[in-house]
Coordinates of C-alpha atoms and ligand atoms in Angstrom, one line a residue:
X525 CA 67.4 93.8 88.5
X526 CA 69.4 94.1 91.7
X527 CA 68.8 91.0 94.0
X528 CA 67.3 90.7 97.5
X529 CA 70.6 89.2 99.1
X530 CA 69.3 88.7 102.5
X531 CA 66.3 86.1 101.2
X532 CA 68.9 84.2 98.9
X533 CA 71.5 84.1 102.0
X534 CA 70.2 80.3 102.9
X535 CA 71.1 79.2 99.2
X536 CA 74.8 80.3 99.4
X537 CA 75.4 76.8 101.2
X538 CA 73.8 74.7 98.4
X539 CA 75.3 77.0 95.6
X540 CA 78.0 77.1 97.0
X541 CA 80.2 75.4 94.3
X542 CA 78.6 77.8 91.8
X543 CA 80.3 80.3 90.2
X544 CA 78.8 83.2 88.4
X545 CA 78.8 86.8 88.9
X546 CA 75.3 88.8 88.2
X547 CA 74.9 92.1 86.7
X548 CA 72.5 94.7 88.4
X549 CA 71.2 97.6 86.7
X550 CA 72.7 100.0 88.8
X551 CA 76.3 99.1 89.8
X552 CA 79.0 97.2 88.7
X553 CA 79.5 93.3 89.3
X554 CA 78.2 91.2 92.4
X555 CA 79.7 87.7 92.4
X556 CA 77.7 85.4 93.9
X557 CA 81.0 83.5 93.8
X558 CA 81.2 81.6 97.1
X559 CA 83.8 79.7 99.3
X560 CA 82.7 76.2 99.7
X561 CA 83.9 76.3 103.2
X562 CA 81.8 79.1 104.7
X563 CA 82.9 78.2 108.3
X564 CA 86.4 80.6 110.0
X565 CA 87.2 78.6 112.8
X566 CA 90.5 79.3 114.7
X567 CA 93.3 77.3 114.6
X568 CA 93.7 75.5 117.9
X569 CA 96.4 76.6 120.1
X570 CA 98.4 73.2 119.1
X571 CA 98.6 73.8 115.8
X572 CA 102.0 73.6 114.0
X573 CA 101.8 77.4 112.8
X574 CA 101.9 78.5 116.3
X575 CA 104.8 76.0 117.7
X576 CA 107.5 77.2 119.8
X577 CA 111.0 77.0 118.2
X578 CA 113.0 75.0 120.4
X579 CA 115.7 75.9 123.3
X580 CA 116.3 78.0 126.3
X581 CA 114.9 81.4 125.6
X582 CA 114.8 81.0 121.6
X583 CA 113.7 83.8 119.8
X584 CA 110.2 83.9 118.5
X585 CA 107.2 85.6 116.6
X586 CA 110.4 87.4 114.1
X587 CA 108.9 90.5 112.3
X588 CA 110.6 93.0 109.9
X589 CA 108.9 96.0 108.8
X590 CA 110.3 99.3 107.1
X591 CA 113.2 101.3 109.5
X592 CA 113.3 104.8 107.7
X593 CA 111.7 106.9 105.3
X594 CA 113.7 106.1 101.9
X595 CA 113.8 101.6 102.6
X596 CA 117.3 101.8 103.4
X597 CA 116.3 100.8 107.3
X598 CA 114.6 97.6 108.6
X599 CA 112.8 97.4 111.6
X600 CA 113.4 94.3 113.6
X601 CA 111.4 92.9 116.1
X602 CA 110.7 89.5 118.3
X603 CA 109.8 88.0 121.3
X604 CA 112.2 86.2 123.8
X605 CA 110.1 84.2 126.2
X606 CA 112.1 83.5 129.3
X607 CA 114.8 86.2 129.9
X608 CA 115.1 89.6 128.3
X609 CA 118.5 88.0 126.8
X610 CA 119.9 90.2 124.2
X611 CA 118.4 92.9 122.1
X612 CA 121.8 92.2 119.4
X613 CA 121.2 91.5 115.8
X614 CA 124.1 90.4 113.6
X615 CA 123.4 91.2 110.0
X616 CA 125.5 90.3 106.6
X617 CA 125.2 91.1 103.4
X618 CA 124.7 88.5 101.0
X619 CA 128.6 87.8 99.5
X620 CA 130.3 89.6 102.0
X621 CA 131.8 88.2 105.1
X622 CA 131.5 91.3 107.0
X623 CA 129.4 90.8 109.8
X624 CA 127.7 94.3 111.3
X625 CA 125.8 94.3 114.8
X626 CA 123.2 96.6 115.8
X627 CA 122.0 97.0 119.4
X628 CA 118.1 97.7 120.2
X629 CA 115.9 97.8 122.6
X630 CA 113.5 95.5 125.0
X631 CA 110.3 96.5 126.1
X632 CA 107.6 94.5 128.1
X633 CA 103.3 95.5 129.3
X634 CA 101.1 93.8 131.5
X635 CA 97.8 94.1 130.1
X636 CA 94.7 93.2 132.4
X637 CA 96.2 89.6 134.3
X638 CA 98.5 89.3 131.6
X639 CA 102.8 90.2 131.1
X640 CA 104.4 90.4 128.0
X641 CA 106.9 88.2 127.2
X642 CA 110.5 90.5 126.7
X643 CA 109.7 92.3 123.2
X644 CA 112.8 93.2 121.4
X645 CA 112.9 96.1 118.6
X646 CA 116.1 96.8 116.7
X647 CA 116.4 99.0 113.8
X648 CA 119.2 98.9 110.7
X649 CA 119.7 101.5 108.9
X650 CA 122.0 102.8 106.1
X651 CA 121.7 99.3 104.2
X652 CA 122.6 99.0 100.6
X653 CA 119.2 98.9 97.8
X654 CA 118.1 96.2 96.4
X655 CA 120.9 93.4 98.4
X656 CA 119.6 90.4 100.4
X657 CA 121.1 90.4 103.8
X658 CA 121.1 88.0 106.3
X659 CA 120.4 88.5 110.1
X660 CA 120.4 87.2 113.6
X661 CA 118.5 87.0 116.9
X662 CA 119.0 85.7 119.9
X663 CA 122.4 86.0 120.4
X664 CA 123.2 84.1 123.6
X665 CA 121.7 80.6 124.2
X666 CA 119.3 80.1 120.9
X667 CA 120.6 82.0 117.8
X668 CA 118.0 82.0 114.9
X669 CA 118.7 83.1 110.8
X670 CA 116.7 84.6 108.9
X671 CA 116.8 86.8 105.5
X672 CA 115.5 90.0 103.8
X673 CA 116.2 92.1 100.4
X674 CA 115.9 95.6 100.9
X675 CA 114.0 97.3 98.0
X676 CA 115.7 98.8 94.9
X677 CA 116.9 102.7 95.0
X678 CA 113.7 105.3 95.3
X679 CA 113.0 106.4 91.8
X680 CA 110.4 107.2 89.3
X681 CA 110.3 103.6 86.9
X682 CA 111.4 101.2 89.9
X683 CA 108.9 98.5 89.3
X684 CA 108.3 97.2 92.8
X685 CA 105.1 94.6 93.4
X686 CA 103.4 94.8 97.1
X687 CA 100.8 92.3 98.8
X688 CA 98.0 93.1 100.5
X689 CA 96.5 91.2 103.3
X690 CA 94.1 92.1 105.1
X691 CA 92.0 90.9 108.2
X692 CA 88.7 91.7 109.1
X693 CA 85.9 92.4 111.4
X694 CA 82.6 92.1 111.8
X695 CA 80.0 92.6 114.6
X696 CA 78.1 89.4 114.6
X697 CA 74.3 90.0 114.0
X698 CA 72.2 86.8 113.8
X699 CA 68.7 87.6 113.2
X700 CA 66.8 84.2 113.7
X701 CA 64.2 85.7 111.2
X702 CA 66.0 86.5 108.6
X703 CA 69.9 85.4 108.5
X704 CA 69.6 81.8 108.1
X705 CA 73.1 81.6 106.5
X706 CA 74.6 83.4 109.0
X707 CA 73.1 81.4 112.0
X708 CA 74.4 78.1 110.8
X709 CA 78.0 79.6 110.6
X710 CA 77.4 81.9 114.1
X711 CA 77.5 78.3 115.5
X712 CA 81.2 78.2 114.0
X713 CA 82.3 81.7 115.0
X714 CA 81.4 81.5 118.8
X715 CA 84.7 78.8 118.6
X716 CA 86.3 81.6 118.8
X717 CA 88.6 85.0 117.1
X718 CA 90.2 86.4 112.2
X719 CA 93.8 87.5 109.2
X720 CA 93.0 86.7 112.5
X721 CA 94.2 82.8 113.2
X722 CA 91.6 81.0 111.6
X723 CA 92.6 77.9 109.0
X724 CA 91.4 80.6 106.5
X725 CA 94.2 83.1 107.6
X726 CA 96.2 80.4 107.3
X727 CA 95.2 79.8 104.0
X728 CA 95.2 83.3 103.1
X729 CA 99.1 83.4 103.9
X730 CA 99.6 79.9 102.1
X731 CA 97.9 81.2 99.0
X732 CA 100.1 85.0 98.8
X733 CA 102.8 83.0 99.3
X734 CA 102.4 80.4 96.4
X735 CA 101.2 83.3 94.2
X736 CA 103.3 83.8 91.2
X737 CA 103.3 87.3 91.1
X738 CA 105.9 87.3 94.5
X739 CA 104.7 90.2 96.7
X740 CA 108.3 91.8 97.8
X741 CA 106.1 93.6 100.6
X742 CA 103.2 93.5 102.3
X743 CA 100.8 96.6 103.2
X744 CA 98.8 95.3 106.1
X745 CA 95.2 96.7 106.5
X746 CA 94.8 96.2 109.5
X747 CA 93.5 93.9 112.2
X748 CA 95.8 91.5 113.2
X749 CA 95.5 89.1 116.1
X750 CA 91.8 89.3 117.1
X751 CA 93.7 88.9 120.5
X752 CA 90.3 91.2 121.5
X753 CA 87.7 88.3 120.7
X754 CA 88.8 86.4 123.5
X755 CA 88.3 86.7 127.4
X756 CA 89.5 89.7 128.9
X757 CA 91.5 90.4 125.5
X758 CA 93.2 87.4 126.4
X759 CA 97.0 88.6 124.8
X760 CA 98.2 85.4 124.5
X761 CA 96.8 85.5 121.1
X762 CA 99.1 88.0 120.1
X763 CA 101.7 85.6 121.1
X764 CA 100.3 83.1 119.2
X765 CA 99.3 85.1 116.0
X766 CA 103.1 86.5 115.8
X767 CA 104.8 83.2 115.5
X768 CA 101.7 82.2 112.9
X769 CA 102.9 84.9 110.6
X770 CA 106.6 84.7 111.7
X771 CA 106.9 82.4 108.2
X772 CA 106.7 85.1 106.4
X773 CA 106.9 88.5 107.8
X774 CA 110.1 87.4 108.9
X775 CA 111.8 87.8 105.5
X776 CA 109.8 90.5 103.8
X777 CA 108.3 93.5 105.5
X778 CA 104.5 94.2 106.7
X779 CA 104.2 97.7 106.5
X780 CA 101.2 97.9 109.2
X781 CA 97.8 100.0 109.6
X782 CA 96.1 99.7 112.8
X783 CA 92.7 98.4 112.9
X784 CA 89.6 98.8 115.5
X785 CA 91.3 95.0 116.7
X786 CA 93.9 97.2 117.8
X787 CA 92.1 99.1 120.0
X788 CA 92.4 96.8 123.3
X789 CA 89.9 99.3 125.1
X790 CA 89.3 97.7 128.3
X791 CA 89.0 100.6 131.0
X792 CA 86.3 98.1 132.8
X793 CA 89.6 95.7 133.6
X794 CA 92.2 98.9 134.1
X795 CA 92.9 98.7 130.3
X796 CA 92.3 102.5 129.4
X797 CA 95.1 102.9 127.3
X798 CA 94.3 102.6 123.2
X799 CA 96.2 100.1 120.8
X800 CA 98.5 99.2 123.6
X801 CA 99.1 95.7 122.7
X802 CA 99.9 96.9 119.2
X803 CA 102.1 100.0 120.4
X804 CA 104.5 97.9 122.3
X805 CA 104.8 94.6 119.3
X806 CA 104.4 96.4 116.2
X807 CA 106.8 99.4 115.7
X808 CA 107.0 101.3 112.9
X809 CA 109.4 104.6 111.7
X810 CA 106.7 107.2 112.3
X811 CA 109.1 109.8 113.7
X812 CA 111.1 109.8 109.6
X813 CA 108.4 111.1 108.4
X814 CA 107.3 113.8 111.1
X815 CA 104.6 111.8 112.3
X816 CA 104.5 112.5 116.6
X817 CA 102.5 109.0 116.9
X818 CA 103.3 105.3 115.1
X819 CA 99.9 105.4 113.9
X820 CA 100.4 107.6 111.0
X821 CA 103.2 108.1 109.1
X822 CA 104.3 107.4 105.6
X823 CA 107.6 105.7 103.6
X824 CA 109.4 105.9 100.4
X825 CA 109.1 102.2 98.8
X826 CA 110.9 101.9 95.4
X827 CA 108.7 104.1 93.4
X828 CA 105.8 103.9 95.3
X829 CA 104.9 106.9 98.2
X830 CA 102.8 105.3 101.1
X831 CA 100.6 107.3 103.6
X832 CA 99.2 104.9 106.5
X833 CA 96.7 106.7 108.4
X834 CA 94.7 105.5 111.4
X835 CA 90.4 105.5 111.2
X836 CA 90.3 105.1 115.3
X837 CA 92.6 107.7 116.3
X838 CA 91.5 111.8 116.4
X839 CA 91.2 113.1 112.7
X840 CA 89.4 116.0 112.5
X841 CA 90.1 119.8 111.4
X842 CA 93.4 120.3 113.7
X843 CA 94.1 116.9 115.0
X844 CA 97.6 116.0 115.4
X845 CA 97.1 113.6 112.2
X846 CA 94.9 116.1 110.2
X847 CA 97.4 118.9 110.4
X848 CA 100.3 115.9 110.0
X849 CA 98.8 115.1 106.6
X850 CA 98.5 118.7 105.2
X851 CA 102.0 118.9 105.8
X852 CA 102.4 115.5 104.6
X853 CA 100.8 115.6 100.6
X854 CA 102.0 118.5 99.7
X855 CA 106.1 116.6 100.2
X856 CA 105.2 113.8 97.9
X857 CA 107.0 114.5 94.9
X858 CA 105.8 112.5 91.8
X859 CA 108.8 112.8 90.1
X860 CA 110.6 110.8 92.4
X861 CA 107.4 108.2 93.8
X862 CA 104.7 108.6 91.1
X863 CA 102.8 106.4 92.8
X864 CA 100.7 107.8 95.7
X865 CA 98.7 105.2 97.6
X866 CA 96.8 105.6 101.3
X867 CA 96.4 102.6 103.4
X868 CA 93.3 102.7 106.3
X869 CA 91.8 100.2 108.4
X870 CA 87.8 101.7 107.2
X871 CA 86.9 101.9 103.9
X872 CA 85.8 105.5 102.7
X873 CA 83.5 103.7 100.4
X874 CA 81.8 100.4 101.1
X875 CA 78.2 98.8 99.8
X876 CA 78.4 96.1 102.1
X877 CA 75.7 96.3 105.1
X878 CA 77.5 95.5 107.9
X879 CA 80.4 98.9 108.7
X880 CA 78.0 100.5 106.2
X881 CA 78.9 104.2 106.2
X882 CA 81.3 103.8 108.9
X883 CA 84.3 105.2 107.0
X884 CA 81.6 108.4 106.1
X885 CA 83.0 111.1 108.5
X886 CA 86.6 110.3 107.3
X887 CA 85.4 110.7 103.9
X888 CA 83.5 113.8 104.3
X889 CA 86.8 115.2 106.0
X890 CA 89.7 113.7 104.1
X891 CA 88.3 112.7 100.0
X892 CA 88.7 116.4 98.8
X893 CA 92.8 115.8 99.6
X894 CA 93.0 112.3 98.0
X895 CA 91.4 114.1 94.7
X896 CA 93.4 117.5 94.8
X897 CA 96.7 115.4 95.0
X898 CA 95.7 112.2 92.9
X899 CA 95.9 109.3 95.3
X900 CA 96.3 106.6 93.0
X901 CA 94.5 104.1 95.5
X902 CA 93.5 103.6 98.5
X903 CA 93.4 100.2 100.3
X904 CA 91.7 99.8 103.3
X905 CA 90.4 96.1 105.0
X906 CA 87.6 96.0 108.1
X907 CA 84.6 94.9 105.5
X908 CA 85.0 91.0 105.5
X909 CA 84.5 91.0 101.9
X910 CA 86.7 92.3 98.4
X911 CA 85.4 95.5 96.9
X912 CA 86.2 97.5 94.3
X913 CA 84.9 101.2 93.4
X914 CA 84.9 103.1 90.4
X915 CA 86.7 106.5 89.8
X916 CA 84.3 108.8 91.4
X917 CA 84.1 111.9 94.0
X918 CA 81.6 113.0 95.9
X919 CA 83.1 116.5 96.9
X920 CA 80.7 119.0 95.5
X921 CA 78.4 119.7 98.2
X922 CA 77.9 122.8 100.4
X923 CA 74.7 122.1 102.2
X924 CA 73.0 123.8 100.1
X925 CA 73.8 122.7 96.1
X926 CA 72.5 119.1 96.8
X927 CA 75.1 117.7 94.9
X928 CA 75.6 114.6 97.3
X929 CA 76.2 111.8 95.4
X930 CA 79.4 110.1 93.8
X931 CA 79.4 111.3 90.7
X932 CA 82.5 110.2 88.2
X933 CA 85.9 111.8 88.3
X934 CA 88.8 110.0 86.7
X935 CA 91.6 111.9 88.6
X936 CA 89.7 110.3 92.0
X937 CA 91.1 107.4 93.7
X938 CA 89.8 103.9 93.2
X939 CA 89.2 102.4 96.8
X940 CA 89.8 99.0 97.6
X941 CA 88.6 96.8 100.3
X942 CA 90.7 93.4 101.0
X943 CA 89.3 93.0 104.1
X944 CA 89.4 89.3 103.7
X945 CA 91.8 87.5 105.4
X946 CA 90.2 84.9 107.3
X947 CA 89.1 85.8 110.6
X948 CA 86.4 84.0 112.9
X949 CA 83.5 86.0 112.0
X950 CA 83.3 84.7 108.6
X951 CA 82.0 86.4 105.4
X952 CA 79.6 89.2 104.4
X953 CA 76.7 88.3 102.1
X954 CA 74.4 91.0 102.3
X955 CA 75.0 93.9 100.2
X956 CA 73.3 97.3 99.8
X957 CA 70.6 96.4 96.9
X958 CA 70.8 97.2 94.3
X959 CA 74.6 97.6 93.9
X960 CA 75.5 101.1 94.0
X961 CA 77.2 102.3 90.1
X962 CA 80.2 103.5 92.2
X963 CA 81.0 99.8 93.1
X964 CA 82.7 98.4 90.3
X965 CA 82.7 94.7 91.7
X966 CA 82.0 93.3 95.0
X967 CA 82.5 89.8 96.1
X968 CA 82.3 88.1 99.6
X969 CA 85.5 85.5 99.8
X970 CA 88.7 85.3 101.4
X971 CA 91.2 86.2 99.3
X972 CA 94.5 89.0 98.8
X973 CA 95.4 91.8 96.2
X974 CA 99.0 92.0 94.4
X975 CA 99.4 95.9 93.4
X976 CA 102.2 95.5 90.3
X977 CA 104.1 98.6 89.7
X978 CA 106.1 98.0 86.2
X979 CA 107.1 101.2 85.8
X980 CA 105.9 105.3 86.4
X981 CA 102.6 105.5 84.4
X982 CA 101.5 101.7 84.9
X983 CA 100.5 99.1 87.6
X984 CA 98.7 96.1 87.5
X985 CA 95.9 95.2 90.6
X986 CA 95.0 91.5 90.9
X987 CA 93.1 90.0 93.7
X988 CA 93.2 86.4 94.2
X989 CA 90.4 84.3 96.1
X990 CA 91.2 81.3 98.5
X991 CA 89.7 79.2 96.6
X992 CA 91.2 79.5 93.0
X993 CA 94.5 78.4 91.8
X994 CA 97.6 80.3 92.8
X995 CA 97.2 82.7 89.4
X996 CA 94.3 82.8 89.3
X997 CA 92.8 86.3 89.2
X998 CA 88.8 86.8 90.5
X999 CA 89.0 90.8 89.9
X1000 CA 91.7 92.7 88.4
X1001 CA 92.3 96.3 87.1
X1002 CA 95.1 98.6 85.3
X1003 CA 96.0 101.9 87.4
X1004 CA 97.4 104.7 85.0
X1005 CA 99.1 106.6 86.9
X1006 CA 97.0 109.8 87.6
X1007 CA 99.4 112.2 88.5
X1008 CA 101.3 111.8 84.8
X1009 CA 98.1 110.6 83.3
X1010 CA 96.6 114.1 84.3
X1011 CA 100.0 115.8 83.0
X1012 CA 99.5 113.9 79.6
X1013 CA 95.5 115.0 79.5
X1014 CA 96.6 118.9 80.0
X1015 CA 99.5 118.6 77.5
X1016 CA 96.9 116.7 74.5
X1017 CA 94.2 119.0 75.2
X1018 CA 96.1 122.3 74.8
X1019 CA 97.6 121.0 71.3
Ligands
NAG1317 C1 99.1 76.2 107.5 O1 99.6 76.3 106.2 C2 100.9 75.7 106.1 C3 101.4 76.0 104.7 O2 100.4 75.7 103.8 C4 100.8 74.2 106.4 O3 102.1 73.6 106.3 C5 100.2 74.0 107.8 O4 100.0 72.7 108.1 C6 98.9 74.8 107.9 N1 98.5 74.7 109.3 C7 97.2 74.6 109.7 C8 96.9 74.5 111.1 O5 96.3 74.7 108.9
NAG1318 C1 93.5 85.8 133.7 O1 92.1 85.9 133.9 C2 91.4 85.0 133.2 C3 89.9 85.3 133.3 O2 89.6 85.8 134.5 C4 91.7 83.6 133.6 O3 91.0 82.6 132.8 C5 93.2 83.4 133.4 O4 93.6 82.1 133.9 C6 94.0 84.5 134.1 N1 95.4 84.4 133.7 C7 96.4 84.5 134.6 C8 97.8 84.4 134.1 O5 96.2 84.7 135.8
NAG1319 C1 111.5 115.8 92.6 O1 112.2 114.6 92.2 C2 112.9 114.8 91.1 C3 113.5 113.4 90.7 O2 114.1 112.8 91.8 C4 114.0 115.8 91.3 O3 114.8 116.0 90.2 C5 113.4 117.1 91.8 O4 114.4 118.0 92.1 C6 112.4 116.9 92.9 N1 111.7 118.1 93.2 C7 111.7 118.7 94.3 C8 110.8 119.9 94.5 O5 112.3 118.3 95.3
NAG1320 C1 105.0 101.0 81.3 O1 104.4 99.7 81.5 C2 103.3 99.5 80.6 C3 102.7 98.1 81.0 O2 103.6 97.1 81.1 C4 103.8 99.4 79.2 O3 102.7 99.2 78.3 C5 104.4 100.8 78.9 O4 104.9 100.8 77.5 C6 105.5 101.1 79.9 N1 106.0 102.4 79.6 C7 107.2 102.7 79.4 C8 107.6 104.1 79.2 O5 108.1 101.8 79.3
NAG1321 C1 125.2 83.4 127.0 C2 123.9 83.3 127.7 O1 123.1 84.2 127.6 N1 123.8 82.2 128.5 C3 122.6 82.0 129.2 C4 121.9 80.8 128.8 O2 120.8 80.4 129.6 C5 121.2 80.2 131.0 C6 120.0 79.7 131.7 O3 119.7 78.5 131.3 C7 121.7 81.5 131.5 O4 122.1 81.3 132.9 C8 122.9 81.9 130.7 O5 123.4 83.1 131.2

């Protein structure tokens, strides 16, 4: 029988060393697997992840991220402090004593009572596959060095492996009466803001990082400073957050989603204008793939096809991003990227109480497409908690026909929620009961997903938990490719 998850909430903190995972008679798997730290506080401001590097106007919060459609480009960006200084970057290949330079831009905002320290973005482009290169910032006074390796050629059996990190939000909703667990950690979470820049984000990074299975890239599902959950959207903490995840976004790209912590919507304080913050730190080569704003678009990665797409901006029937992505599914060729995976900040499917349902208009308008062109998966963050669904659809109804449920369809997507980094508001515990049978396992720790591609019909999911050694797996899953598994299906049934 399902389990009444809000009246066992208290006993997390005296299980919470127990491992186990319970079967309902409906869905799938609910762990009742949980972190023996069940406190997210943030990391204070004098914490060595967030230390300045040292001299005159030295170069800070480095970020790469994809530069063009086909991962021959790198877009570099950081932060100088004092001076705009210079926008230069000197880049090398590995082996070759040619030195190239590349001149980008600086930009700067004031947001509310705050300015923006001078925010450099500089993009490479024409790069050689699958080489590590060197590069430099902060030509002038403070030169830093740091490294990527641009992925191999686009092609069909390019195995490729991708992280996913994810951050998280939830609205805080103690009820005295009823939320005991979630009272005793409210006391924690008022300290402050989630990946956030918590000691679990920090052990979030630490733990992709150490993992074996060396992500090459990162998608990012979106929320990333919680700059919001402070005063007056206090942007310092975007400051802070870049030089926390300077360590590694640095040398591999974050290829980013925006998340409702992007949103910075403030028109109380003058602050009218959405995602800001984000605009101005976090570019991204929207206009290679036709996209008029940076948050949609979509790159060629090795063999892999990714569409971001943004759940706070207009999609509707004739939006700029609806009518972007009907011109946008129809390019991917599956010849050349078999893989087809969609990246959004709000799940489409989620059993988890708090956001329930929030993703439901974007489903209603957007599932049929992810089932006519076989997204492989979809990988969205914003439930504090790791889900996984089943294959299913839930396309059939008219308003009239009654056929509203998911029902199960092996050429759907599987969606998956890694919205677990490790920000302030802690974890989800209570869960729609009993578990739905479209949710194939749920579980409420922090953790991150490796997606494996070996070759054009197979990749390997894993999702790791904070708490487990570095290999250790707490769900995993193999994807057959549906675009070529669909091909193989037609081609044995008409024999
Ligand atoms: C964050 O993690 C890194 C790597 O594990 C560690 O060196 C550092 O001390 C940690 N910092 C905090 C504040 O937890
Ligand atoms: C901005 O405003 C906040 C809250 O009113 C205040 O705490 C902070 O010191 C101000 N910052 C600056 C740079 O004036
Ligand atoms: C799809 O990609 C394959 C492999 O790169 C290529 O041979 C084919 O011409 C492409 N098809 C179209 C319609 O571009
Ligand atoms: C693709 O990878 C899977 C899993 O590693 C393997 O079983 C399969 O044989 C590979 N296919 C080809 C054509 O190599
Ligand atoms: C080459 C260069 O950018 N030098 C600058 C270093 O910093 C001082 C201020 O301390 C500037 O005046 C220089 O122009």
């Amino acid at each position: 029988m399902g389990m009444n998850w809000v009246g066992v909430g208290s006993v997390y903190l005296l299980v919470g060393l127990i491992l186990g995972t319970l079967r309902s008679c409906n869905g799938g798997i609910s762990s009742i697997y949980a972190r023996t730290n069940g406190i997210s506080a943030d990391m204070p401001l004098n914490s060595d992840v967030f230390a300045l590097p040292p001299g005159y106007n030295a170069p800070q919060q480095v970020h790469i991220t994809q530069g063009d459609h086909e991962g021959k480009g790198v877009i570099i960006s950081w932060v100088t402090p004092n001076e705009p200084g210079s926008s230069e970057v000197t880049y090398w290949a590995e082996n070759s004593d040619i030195k190239k330079h590349a001149v980008g831009t600086v930009v700067t905002y004031k947001y509310y009572n705050y300015s923006s320290p001078y925010i450099h973005h500089c993009t490479i482009k024409n790069l050689q596959y699958d080489t590590k290169y060197f590069y430099e910032v902060g030509i002038g006074n403070v030169t830093r060095q740091f490294w990527f390796t641009t992925p191999p050629a686009v092609g069909p059996d390019v195995p490729y492996t991708f992280g996913l990190i994810g951050i998280t939000t939830i609205t805080i909703n103690v009820d005295p009466s009823t939320h005991l667990t979630e009272i005793l950690f409210a006391n924690r979470y008022l300290s402050t803001g989630d990946l956030g820049q918590t000691f679990d984000s920090n052990r979030t990074l630490t733990h992709y990082e150490s993992n074996p299975a060396k992500g090459n890239a990162v998608l990012f599902v979106g929320d990333l400073s919680y700059a919001d959950a402070y005063p007056m959207h206090d942007n310092n903490r975007w400051d802070s957050w870049g030089r926390f995840v300077e360590r590694n976004v640095a040398y591999q790209p974050w290829i980013w989603s925006a998340g409702n912590h992007e949103i910075d919507f403030l028109p109380e304080y003058g602050e009218g204008e959405p995602f800001k913050p984000y605009t101005h730190r976090y570019y991204v080569p929207y206009k290679s793939s036709g996209s008029t704003s940076p948050l949609w678009y979509s790159i060629k990665r090795a063999s892999a096809y990714i569409i971001v797409m943004s759940s706070y901006s207009a999609y509707g029937m004739y939006t700029p991003q609806y009518k972007w992505l009907m011109s946008e599914l129809p390019k991917v060729n599956r010849s050349e990227t078999p893989w087809l995976i969609v990246v959004m900040h709000c799940p489409l499917y989620s059993t988890y109480v708090h956001h329930y349902m929030e993703g439901e208009t974007m489903r209603v308008m957007y599932e049929q497409y992810f089932v006519q062109y076989k997204v492989d998966v979809v990988f969205s963050g914003h439930v504090h908690a790791y889900e996984r669904t089943e294959r299913v659809s839930n396309i059939a109804y008219d308003i009239e026909n009654g056929r509203c449920s998911p029902r199960n369809d092996k050429f759907a997507p599987v969606y998956i929620t890694i919205g677990d980094g490790g920000n302030q508001e802690g974890l989800l515990y209570d869960m729609v009961d009993p578990q739905p049978g479209y949710s194939a396992y749920r579980e409420p720790s922090y953790g991150h997903g490796i997606f494996d591609i070996k070759n054009k019909t197979h990749a390997y999911f894993g999702w790791h938990r904070n708490q487990d050694g570095y290999a250790v797996e707490g769900d995993s899953l193999w994807f057959e490719n549906l675009h070529w598994k669909s091909l193989q299906d037609s081609s044995s049934a008409s024999l």
